[in-house]
Structures are given as structure tokens and as C-alpha cells.
Coordinates of C-alpha atoms in Angstrom, one line a residue:
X1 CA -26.2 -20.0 -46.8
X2 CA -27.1 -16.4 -46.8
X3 CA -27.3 -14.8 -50.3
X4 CA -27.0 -11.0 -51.0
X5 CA -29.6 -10.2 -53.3
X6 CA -28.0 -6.1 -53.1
X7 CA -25.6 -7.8 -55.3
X8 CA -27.9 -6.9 -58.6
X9 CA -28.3 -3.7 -57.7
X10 CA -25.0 -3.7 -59.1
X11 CA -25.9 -5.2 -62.5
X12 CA -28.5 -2.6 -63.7
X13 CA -27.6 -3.7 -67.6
X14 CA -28.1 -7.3 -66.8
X15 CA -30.9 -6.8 -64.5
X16 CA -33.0 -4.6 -67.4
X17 CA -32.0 -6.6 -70.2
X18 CA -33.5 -9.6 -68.2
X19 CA -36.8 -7.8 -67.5
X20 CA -37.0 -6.8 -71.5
X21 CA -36.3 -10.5 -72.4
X22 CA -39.3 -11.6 -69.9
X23 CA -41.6 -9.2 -71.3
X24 CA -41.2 -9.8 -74.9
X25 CA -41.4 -13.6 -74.0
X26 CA -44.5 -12.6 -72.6
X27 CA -46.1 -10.5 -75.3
X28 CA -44.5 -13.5 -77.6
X29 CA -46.7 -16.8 -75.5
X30 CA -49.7 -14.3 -75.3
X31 CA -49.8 -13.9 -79.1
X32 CA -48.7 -16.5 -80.5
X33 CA -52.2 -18.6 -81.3
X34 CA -53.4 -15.9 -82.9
X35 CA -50.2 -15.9 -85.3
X36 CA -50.7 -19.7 -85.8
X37 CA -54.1 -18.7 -87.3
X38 CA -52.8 -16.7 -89.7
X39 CA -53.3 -18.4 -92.8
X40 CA -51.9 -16.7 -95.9
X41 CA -53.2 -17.6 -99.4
X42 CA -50.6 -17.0 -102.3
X43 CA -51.2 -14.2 -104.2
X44 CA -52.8 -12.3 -101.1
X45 CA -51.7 -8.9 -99.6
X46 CA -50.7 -9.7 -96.4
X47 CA -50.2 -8.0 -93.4
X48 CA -48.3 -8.5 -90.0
X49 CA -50.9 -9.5 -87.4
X50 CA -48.6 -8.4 -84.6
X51 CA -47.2 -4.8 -86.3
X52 CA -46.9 -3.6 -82.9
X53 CA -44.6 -6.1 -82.1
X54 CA -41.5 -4.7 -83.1
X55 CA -42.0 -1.4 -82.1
X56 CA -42.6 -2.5 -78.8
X57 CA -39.2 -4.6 -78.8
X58 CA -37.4 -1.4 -80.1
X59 CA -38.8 0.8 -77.3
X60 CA -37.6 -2.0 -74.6
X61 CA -34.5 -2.1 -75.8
X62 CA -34.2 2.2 -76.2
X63 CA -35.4 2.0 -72.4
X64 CA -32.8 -0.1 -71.8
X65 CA -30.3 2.1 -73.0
X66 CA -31.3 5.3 -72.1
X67 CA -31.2 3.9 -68.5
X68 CA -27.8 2.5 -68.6
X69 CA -25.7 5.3 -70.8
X70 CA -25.2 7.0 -67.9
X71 CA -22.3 7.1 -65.4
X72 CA -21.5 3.6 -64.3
X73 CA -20.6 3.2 -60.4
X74 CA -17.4 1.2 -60.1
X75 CA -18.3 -2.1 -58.1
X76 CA -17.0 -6.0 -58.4
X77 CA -19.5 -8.4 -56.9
X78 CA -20.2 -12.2 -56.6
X79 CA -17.1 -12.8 -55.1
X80 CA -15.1 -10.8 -57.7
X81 CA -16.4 -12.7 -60.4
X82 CA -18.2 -9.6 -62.2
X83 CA -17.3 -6.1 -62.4
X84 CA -18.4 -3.0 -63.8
X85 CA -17.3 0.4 -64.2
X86 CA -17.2 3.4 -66.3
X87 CA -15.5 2.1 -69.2
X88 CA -17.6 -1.3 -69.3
X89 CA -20.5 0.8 -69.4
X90 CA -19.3 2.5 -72.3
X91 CA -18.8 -1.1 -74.2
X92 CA -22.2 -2.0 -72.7
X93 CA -24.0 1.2 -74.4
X94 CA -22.1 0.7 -77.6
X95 CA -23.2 -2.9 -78.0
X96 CA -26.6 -2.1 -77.2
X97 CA -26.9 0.7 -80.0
X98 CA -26.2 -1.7 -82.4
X99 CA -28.4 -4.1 -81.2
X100 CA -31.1 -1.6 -81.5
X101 CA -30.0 -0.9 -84.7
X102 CA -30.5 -4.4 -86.0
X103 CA -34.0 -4.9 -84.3
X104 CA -35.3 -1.6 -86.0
X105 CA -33.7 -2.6 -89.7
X106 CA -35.2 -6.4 -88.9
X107 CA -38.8 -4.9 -89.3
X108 CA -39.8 -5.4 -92.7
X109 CA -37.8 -8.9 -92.9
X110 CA -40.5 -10.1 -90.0
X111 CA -43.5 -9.1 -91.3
X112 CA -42.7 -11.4 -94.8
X113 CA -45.4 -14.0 -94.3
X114 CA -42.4 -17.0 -94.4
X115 CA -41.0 -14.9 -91.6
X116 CA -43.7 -13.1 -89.3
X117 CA -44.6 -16.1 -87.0
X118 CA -40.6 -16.8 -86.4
X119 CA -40.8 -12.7 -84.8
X120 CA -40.8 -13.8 -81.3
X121 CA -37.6 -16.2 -81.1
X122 CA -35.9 -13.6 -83.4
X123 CA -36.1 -11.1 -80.9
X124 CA -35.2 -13.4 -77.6
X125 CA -32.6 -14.6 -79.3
X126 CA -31.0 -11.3 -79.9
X127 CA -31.6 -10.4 -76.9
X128 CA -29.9 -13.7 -75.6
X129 CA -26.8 -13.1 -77.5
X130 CA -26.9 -9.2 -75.7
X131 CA -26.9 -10.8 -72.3
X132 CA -23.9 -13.2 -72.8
X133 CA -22.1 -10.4 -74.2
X134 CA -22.6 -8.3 -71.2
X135 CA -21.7 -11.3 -69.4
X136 CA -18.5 -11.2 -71.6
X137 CA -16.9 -7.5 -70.8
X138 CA -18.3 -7.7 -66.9
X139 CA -16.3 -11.2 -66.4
X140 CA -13.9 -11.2 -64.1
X141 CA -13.2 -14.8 -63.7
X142 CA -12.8 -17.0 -66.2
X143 CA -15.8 -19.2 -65.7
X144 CA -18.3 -16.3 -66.3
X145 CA -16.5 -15.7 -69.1
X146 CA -16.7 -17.9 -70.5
X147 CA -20.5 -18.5 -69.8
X148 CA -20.8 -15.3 -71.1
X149 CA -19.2 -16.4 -74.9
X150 CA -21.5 -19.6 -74.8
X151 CA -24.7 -17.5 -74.2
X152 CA -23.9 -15.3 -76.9
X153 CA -22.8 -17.9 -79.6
X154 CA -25.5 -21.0 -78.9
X155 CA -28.2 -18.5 -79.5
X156 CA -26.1 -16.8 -82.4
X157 CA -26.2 -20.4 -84.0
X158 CA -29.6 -20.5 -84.0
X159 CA -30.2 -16.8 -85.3
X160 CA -28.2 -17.8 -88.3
X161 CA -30.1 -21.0 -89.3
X162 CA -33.3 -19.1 -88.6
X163 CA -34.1 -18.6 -92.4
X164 CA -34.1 -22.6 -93.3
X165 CA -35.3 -22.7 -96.0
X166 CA -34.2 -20.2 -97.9
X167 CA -31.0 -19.8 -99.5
X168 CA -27.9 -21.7 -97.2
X169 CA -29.3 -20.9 -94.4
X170 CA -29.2 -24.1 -92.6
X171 CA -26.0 -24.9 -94.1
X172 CA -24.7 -21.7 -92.7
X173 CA -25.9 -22.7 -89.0
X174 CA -24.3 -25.5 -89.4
X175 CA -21.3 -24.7 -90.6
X176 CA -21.0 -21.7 -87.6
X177 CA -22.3 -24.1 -84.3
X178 CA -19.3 -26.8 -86.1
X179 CA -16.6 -23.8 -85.8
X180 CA -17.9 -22.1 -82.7
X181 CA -17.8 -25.2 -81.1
X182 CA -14.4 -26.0 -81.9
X183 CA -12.8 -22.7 -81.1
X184 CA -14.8 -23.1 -78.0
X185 CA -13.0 -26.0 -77.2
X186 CA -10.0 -25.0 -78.1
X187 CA -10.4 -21.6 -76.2
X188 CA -11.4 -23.9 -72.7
X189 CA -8.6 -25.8 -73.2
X190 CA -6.1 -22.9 -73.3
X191 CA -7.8 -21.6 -69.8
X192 CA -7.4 -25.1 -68.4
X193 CA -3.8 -25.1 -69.0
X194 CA -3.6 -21.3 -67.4
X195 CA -5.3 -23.0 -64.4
X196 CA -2.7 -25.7 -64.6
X197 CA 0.1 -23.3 -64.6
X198 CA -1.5 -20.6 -62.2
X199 CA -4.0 -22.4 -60.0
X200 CA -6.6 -19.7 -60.0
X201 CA -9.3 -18.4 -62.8
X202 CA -9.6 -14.6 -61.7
X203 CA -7.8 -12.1 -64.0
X204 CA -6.2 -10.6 -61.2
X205 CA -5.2 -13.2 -59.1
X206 CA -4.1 -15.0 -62.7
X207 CA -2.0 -11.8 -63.9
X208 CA 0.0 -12.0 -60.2
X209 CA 1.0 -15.8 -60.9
X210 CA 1.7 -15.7 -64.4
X211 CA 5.3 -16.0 -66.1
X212 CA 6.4 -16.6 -69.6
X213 CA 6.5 -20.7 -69.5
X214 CA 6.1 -22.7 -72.0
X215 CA 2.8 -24.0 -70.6
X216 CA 1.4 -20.6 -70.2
X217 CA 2.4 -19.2 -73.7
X218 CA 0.8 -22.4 -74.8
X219 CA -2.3 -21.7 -72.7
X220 CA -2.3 -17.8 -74.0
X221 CA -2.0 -19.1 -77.7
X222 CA -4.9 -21.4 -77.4
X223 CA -7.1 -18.7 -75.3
X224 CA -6.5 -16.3 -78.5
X225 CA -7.4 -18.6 -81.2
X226 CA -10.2 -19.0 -79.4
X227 CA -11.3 -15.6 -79.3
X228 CA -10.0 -15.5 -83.0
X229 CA -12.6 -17.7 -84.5
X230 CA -15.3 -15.4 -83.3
X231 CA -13.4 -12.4 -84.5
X232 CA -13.1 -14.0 -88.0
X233 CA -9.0 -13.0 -87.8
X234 CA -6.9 -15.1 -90.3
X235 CA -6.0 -18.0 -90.2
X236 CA -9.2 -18.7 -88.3
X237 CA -12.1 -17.0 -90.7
X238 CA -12.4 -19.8 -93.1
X239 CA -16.2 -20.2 -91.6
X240 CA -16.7 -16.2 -92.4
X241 CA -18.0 -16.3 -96.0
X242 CA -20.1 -19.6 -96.0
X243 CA -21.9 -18.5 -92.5
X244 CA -22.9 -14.9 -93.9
X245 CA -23.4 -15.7 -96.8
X246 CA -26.3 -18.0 -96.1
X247 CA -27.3 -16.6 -93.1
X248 CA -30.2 -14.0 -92.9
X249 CA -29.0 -10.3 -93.8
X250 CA -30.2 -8.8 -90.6
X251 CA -28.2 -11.6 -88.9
X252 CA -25.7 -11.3 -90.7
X253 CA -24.9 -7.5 -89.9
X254 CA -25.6 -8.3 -86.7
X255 CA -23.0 -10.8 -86.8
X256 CA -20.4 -8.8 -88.3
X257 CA -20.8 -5.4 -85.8
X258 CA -21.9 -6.3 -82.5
X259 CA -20.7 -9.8 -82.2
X260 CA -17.6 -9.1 -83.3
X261 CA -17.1 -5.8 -81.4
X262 CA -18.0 -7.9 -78.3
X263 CA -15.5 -10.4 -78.8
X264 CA -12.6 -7.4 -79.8
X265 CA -13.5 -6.3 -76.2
X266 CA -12.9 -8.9 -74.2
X267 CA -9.9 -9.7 -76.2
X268 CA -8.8 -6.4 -75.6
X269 CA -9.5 -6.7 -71.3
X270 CA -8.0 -10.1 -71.0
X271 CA -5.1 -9.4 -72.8
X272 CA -4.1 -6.0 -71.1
X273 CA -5.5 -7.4 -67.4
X274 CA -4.4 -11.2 -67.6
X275 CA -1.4 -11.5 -69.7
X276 CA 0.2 -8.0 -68.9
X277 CA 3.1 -9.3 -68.1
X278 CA 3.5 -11.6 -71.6
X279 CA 2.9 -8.6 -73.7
X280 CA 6.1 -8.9 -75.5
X281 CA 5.0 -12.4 -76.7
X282 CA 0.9 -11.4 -77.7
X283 CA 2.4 -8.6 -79.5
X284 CA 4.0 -10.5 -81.6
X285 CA 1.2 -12.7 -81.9
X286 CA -1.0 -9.6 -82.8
X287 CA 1.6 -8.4 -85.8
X288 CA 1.4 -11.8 -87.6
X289 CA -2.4 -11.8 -87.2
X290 CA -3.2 -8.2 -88.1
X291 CA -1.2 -8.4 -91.4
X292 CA -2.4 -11.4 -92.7
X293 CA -5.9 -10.7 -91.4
X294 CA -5.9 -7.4 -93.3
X295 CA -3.9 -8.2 -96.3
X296 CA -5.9 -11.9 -97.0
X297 CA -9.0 -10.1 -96.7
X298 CA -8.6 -7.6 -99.3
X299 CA -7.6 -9.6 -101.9
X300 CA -10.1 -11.7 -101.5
X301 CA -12.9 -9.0 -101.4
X302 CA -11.4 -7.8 -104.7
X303 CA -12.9 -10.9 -106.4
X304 CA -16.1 -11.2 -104.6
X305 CA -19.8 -11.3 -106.6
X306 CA -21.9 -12.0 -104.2
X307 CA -22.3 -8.7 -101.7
X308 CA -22.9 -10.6 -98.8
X309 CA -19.9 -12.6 -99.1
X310 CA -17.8 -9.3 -100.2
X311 CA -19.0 -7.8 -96.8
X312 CA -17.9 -11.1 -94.9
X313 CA -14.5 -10.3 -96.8
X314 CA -14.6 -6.3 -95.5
X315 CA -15.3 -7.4 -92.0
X316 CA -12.4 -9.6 -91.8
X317 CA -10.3 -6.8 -93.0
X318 CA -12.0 -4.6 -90.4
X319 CA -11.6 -6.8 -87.4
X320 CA -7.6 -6.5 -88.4
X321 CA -7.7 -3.0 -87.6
X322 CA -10.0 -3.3 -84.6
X323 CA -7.1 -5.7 -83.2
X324 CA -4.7 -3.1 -84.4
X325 CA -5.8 -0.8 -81.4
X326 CA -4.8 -3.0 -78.8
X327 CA -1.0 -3.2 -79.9
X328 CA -0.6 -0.2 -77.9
X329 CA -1.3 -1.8 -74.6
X330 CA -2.1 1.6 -73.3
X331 CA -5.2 3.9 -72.2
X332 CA -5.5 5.2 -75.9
X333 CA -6.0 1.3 -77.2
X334 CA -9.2 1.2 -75.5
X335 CA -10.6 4.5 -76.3
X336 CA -9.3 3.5 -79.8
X337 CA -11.0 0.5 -80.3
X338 CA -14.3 1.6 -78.3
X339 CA -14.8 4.6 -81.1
X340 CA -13.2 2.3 -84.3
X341 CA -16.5 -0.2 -83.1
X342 CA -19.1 2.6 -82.4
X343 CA -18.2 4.0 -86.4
X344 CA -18.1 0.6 -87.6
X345 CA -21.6 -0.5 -86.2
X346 CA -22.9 2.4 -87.9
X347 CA -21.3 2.2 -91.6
X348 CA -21.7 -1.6 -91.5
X349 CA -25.5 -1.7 -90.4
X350 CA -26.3 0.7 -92.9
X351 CA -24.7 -0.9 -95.8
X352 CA -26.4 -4.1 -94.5
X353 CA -29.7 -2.5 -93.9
X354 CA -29.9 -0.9 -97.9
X355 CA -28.8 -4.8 -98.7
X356 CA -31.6 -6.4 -96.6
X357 CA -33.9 -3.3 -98.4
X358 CA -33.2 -4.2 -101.9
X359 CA -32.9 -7.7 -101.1
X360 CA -36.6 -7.7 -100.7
X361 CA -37.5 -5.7 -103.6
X362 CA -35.5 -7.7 -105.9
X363 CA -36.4 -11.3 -105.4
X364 CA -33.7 -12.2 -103.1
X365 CA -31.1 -11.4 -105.3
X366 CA -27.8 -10.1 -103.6
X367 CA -25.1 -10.3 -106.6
X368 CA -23.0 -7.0 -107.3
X369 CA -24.4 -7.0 -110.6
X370 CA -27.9 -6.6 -109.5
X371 CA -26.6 -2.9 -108.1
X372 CA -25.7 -1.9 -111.8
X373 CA -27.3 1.6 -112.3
X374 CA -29.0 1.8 -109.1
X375 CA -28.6 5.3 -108.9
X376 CA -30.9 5.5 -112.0
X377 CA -34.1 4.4 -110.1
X378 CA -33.3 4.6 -106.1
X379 CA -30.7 7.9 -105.7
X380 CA -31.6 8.1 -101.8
X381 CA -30.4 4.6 -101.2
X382 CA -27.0 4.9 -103.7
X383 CA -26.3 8.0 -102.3
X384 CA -26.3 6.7 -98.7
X385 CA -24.6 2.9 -99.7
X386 CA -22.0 5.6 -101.2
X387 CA -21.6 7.2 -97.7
X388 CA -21.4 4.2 -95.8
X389 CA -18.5 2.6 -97.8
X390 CA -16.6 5.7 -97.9
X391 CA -16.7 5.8 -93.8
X392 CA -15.7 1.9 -94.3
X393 CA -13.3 3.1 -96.6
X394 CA -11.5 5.9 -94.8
X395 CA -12.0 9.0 -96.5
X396 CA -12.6 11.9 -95.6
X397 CA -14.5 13.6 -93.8
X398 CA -16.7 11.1 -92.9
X399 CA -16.4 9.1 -89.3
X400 CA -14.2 6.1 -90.4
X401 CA -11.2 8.2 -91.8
X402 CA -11.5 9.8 -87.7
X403 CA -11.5 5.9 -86.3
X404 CA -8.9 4.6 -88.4
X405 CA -6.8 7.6 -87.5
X406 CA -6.9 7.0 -83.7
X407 CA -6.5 3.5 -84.2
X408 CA -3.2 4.0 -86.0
X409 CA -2.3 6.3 -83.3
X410 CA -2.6 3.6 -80.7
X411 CA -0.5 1.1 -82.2
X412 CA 2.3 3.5 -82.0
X413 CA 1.5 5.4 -78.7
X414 CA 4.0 3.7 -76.6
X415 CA 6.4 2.7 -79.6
X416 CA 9.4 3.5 -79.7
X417 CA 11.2 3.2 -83.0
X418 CA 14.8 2.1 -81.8
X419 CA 13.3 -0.8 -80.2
X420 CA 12.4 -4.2 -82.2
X421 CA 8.7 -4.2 -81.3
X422 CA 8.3 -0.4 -81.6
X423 CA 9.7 -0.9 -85.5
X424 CA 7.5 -3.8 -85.7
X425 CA 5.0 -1.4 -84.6
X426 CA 5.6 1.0 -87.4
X427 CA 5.9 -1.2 -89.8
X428 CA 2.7 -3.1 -89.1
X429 CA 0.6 0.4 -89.3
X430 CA 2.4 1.3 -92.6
X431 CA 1.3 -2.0 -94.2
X432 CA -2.3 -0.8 -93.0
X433 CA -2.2 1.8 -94.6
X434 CA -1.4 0.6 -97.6
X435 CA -4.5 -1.9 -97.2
X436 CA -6.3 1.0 -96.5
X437 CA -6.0 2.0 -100.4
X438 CA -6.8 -1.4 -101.7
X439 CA -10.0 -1.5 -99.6
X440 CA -11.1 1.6 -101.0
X441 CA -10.6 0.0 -104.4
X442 CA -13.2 -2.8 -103.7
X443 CA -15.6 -0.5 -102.8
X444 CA -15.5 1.3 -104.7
X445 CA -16.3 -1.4 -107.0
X446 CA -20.0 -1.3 -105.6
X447 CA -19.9 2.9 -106.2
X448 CA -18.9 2.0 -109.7
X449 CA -22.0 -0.3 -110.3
X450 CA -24.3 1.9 -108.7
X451 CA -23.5 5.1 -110.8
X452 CA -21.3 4.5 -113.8
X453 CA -22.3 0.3 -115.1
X454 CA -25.3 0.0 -117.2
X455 CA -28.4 -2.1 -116.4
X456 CA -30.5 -3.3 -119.3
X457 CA -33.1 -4.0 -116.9
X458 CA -32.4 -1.8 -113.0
X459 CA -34.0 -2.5 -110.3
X460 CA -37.6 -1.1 -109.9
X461 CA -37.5 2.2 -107.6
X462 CA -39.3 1.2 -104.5
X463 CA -40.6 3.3 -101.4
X464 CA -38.2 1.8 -98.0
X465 CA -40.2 1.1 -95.4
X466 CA -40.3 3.2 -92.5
X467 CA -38.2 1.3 -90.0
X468 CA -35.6 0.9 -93.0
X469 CA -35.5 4.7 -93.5
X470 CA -35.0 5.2 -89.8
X471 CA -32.3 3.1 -89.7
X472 CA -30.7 4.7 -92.2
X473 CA -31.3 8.0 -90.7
X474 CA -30.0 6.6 -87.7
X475 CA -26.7 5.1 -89.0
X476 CA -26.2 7.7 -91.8
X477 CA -25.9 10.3 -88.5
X478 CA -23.7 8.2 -86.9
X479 CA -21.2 8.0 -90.0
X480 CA -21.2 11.6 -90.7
X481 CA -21.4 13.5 -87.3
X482 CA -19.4 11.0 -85.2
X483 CA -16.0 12.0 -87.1
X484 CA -16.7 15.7 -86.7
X485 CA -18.8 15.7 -83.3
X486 CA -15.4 15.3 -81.2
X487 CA -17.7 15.2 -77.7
X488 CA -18.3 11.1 -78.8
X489 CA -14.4 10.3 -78.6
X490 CA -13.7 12.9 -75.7
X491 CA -17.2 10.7 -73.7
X492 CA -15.5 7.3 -74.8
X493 CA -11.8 9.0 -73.3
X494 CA -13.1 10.1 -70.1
X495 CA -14.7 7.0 -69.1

């Protein structure tokens, strides 16, 4: 059998993401004895042996994605099974700036000497998880697909288990491989009774044979929860808290952004390529979801202590509104939900990159109350926390108050108010924006320990280290010049 090997040409994200893993694999195998004698007395300054390392991992990753933001040729390959075009490469780029993102802010929890010689499977791993998300918005066919999830999650399991032994860490892993593997199953089962039903596992060929039965509303219901455990919607979240929680910080803004804006993705393709013609029933679906996901989620932030767990809370609520944008079922949705991720990568990785910062500085300690007067010792960092959850928050003019508007917009783009649905519709964005005042009242909690609670003993002021300021510098842009920069939406639109 003949293979056309053209066929990667095709697949320039893939193909350089798989040259980026090999090379840091290398640079990993050819270092590593050196890192295993490393021995580091207590009490003794220590310093990274392999400093370079993550710079060079940063600078693979920025080639990556200076080489792919460009204009993506429209081509399906491998017998249909994966496609690309302009709007994929949009997703692709997106994903891969938070990626970057979380590799630059990971810096100074790698070189902690319990951490430095772990470095190497941090980074492939991450990587891993960015090639099975790839995988994920390319698919075309069920089966890659869902090869695609798999690649992302295994690897995901292991990122969160990473830091053993400390904290929950391994109790966290555990708890996520237990849920992922369950919604996996769940999710496979669905497309085996779609298969069933249709007799195909292309998205096209599955959209032409598909009618409202009850084996393929079944099939769709099953697909979406799925898809819902790894966007942490209610009721499927109840692994959320636990799994951040105890998980590293780095990992676990990196599970909260680019994770779950991969998974909102291809939630967003199947549903508007596959099940097309059931929209009237995942609509529904959607409502029921977005409201509970949205209202459960603030309520329970309200009582949170423990500010990775109040984030886990936030990032429920926030994958509510992400599904919000694809109610619409239109051209908007996905322009909508492609700018509502690209803000939310930014305001969440900088809130989670000032909570991995102090974190270190303040002997692992990531209560609320540990925040009290930080404005007193570390302004920079209060001040740009305070940005951050303002974009989460809404308000303007920062970026988020700019996302959240075009998401409400798609929701009732093609809604029309005399109709059931379009009331529906309506009423579903007015209960978000309700919501939308009662998440600005938990964080503002966290403003209101930074500048106005007492601290009978603060935190130490502390110099960030560089790859933490340039983080920040990179994600505080992002919140306050995305919003007002309208050339970001108008690139997202146009592809």
C-alpha cells in the first residue's frame, strides 16, 4: 500500500509541535545524569543546574506559534479524517498562547529543588496534552477524536499528580484519571450508539444520516456529558475542586484555560457540524446546563477559603458562559467563544500566576486570609490580581466586560422572541447577567483582603522572579488591550 507522506504537509501545527516534543525529549535524555547528581543539602542555596532549560522550551514553543498564526490553507486529509482551515488555526494559535503562557509562569516552580529534576516530563507532558488537543479541533471523524481527548487527558492525569508529595496531589490525580475515565466511557458509548443509529463516524457523512430518534438523542446526551466532565459543567464538576485544589498551581491554570477552552471547541464543532439537525433538542440541553452551571458555581465560590478551590468554583461559572456562545448556532457563536477563551486564558493565567508567586514566598499557603493586606507589602502584584478579577468579573473597560458582551450577543443572534426557544434564549442571558453581579461580589472578596482586611502579620514583600513578571506583563496586556484593540475580535471574525 502506497502512503502519501504530502499528507503532513498539511498538518504544519502537528508536524512542529512533534519536532518541539523530540527536541526537548532530547535536551531532557542528554541532561538528565547530570540532574541526578545534583545533590542538595538542606539549608543550601540552590540553583537550577539546567536554567537554560526553560527558556529553551519557551522559545520552541514561540517558534511554534509564530510559524503557525498565519493564514491556514483549507485542506482535509487522511481520508477525511482531519481537517484544517482558517478558523481551526485560530483555535490552534489560541491554545498555544496559553500554553506558552503556562510554560513561562512554570519557571520558578521547576527550579525548587523538590521540583527541578521532574522539569523534563513537565514539559513533554504539556506538550502532549497540546498535540491531543490539536488532534481534538482537526478531527473529523470520530475515531481521531476521540484519540485526540485521550492524548490530552492521560497525560493531563499525570501533570496533576506530578507534585506527590505535597499537598493532595496524588489524591487529586487520582481522583481526575477516576472521572476522566468514566466520562470517557460514557462519551464512547454515546458515539457507539450514533454508529449504531448512522452507520458511519465522519461528521459529515453522520450529520446527513442523522434524525431525532430515540437512540440518537440518547447517543447525543451521552456524547455531551462526555464532553461535560472535561468542561467541569454541572452536574458533572463534582471532580473540579478536589482535582485543583491538590493539583500543582501551574497545572492547575493550565487545567482551567487551555484544557477547558479545548474541550468548549470541539463541543462547539460537533455540535453545529454533527447534530445540526437536532439543534432544537441540544439547545435545550444547553439552557438547563448553562443555568445551573453558572448559578451552582457562584454560590459556592461565595463560601470558598481556600483560593485554589474558589478559582475551581470561578471556572465552573466561566465554562457556563463559554457554553453560552454556542446557543446561537450561528457564525457569531464561534467568533464569540474563540475571543470569550483568548480573554479568559489571559485573566485566569494571571490570577494563577500571582497565586503560584506568592504561593512560594509564603510557605505553600493558598488560604484567602493569607491575601489580607497584601497591598501593604507587594502593591505591583495587588494591583494586577485586582485587574485580573475585574476582567473575570466584567467590568469595565477591561477585556472580559468586551467577551462577555459578544457572548451574550450570540446567544440571542438568531433568537427570536415570539418563539419558545428564542424566549428561552432571553431568559437564559438575563439570568447571566444577574450571575454576572454575584461573581463580581466573590471577587471582590479577594480585592477586599488585599486592600481593606488587616494582617497582624502580611506577607513579606518579595522580588517575582523574572519569568513571573513576564507573564504578568504578558497576561496583564492581554486583559487590558484585548477589550479595546478591536483588530483581535475583527482577526478571530474574519477567519
Amino acid at each position: 500500500m502506497n502512503i502519501d507522506y504530502s499528507q503532513f504537509l498539511n498538518m504544519i501545527p502537528e508536524v512542529t509541535l512533534m519536532a518541539v516534543l523530540v527536541i526537548v525529549f532530547i535536551a531532557d535524555f542528554l541532561t538528565a545524569p547530570r540532574v541526578a547528581a545534583v545533590k542538595v543539602a538542606e539549608g543550601e542555596t540552590f540553583k537550577n543546574p539546567r536554567g537554560w532549560f526553560n527558556c529553551l522550551v519557551c522559545a520552541l514553543l514561540l517558534a511554534h506559534l509564530l510559524i503557525n498564526i498565519g493564514s491556514t490553507p483549507e485542506a482535509t486529509t487522511f481520508s477525511g479524517m482531519y481537517i484544517t482551515n482558517g478558523p481551526i488555526g485560530v483555535i490552534k494559535t489560541i491554545l498555544a498562547f496559553g500554553t506558552l503562557i503556562v510554560l513561562i509562569q512554570s519557571r520558578e516552580w521547576m527550579s525548587r529543588p523538590d521540583t527541578f529534576f521532574k522539569e523534563g516530563e513537565f514539559y513533554l507532558l504539556t506538550l502532549s496534552t497540546l498535540l491531543g488537543m490539536n488532534f481534538m479541533v482537526s478531527a473529523n471523524h470520530f475515531l481521531l477524536f476521540f484519540l485526540g481527548l485521550e492524548l490530552a487527558s492521560v497525560p493531563m492525569a499525570c501533570l496533576v499528580a506530578l507534585d506527590k508529595y505535597r499537598h493532595n496531589s496524588a489524591e487529586a490525580g487520582a481522583k481526575f484519571i477516576i472521572t476522566a475515565t468514566f466520562s470517557s466511557g460514557v462519551m464512547l458509548y454515546g458515539i457507539s450508539l450514533l454508529y449504531g443509529a448512522t452507520g458511519t463516524l465522519y461528521f459529515e457523512d453522520m450529520a446527513a444520516a442523522l434524525t431525532a430518534t430515540p437512540l440518537t438523542i440518547v447517543g447525543m446526551v451521552f456524547f455531551f456529558s462526555g464532553l461535560g466532565f472535561k468542561l467541569s459543567l454541572v452536574p458533572f464538576h463534582f471532580w473540579t475542586a478536589d482535582s485543583y485544589q491538590g493539583a500543582p498551581t501551574t497545572v492547575t491554570g493550565y487545567l482551567s484555560v487551555v484544557s477547558k477552552g479545548a474541550a468548549a471547541f470541539a463541543l462547539c464543532a460537533i455540535l453545529m457540524k454533527v447534530f445540526a439537525s437536532m439543534v432544537d433538542y441540544w439547545q435545550y440541553m444547553l439552557f438547563i446546563v448553562i443555568v445551573l452551571s453558572i448559578t451552582v458555581a457562584n454560590l459556592f465560590a461565595i463560601h470558598q477559603k481556600d483560593l485554589k478551590r474558589f478559582m475551581a468554583y470561578s471556572s465552573i461559572s466561566q465554562a457556563g458562559y463559554i457554553v453560552l456562545a454556542i446557543v446561537g448556532n450561528g457564525a457569531m457563536s464561534a467568533s464569540a467563544l474563540s475571543f470569550y477563551v483568548l480573554i479568559y486564558i489571559a485573566a485566569n493565567m494571571a490570577v494563577f500566576t500571582i497565586i503560584s508567586s506568592i504561593e512560594e514566598h509564603n510557605g505553600g499557603r493558598v488560604d484567602m486570609d493569607s491575601y489580607n493586606g497584601l497591598y501593604q507589602t507587594n502593591p505591583r502584584l495587588a494591583f494586577l490580581m485586582t485587574l485580573a478579577l475585574f476582567s473575570l468579573g466584567g467590568i469595565p473597560p477591561f477585556a472580559g466586560m468586551f467577551s462577555k458582551f459578544f457572548v451574550f450577543m450570540a446567544a440571542v443572534e438568531s433568537a427570536d422572541i415570539c418563539t419558545t426557544v428564542g424566549a428561552l434564549a432571553y431568559s437564559v442571558v438575563f439570568i447571566a447577567l444577574i450571575n454576572t453581579v454575584i461573581s463580581l461580589y466573590y471577587y471582590l472578596l479577594i480585592v477586599k483582603a488585599m486592600y481593606i482586611k488587616p494582617n497582624s502579620s502580611p506577607l513579606p514583600n518579595f522580588k517575582s522572579a523574572t519569568s513571573t513578571k513576564l507573564a504578568l506583563a504578558v497576561c496583564t496586556a492581554g486583559v487590558i488591550l484585548f477589550g479595546v484593540c478591536s483588530m483581535v475580535y475583527h482577526w478571530i471574525a474574519l477567519a
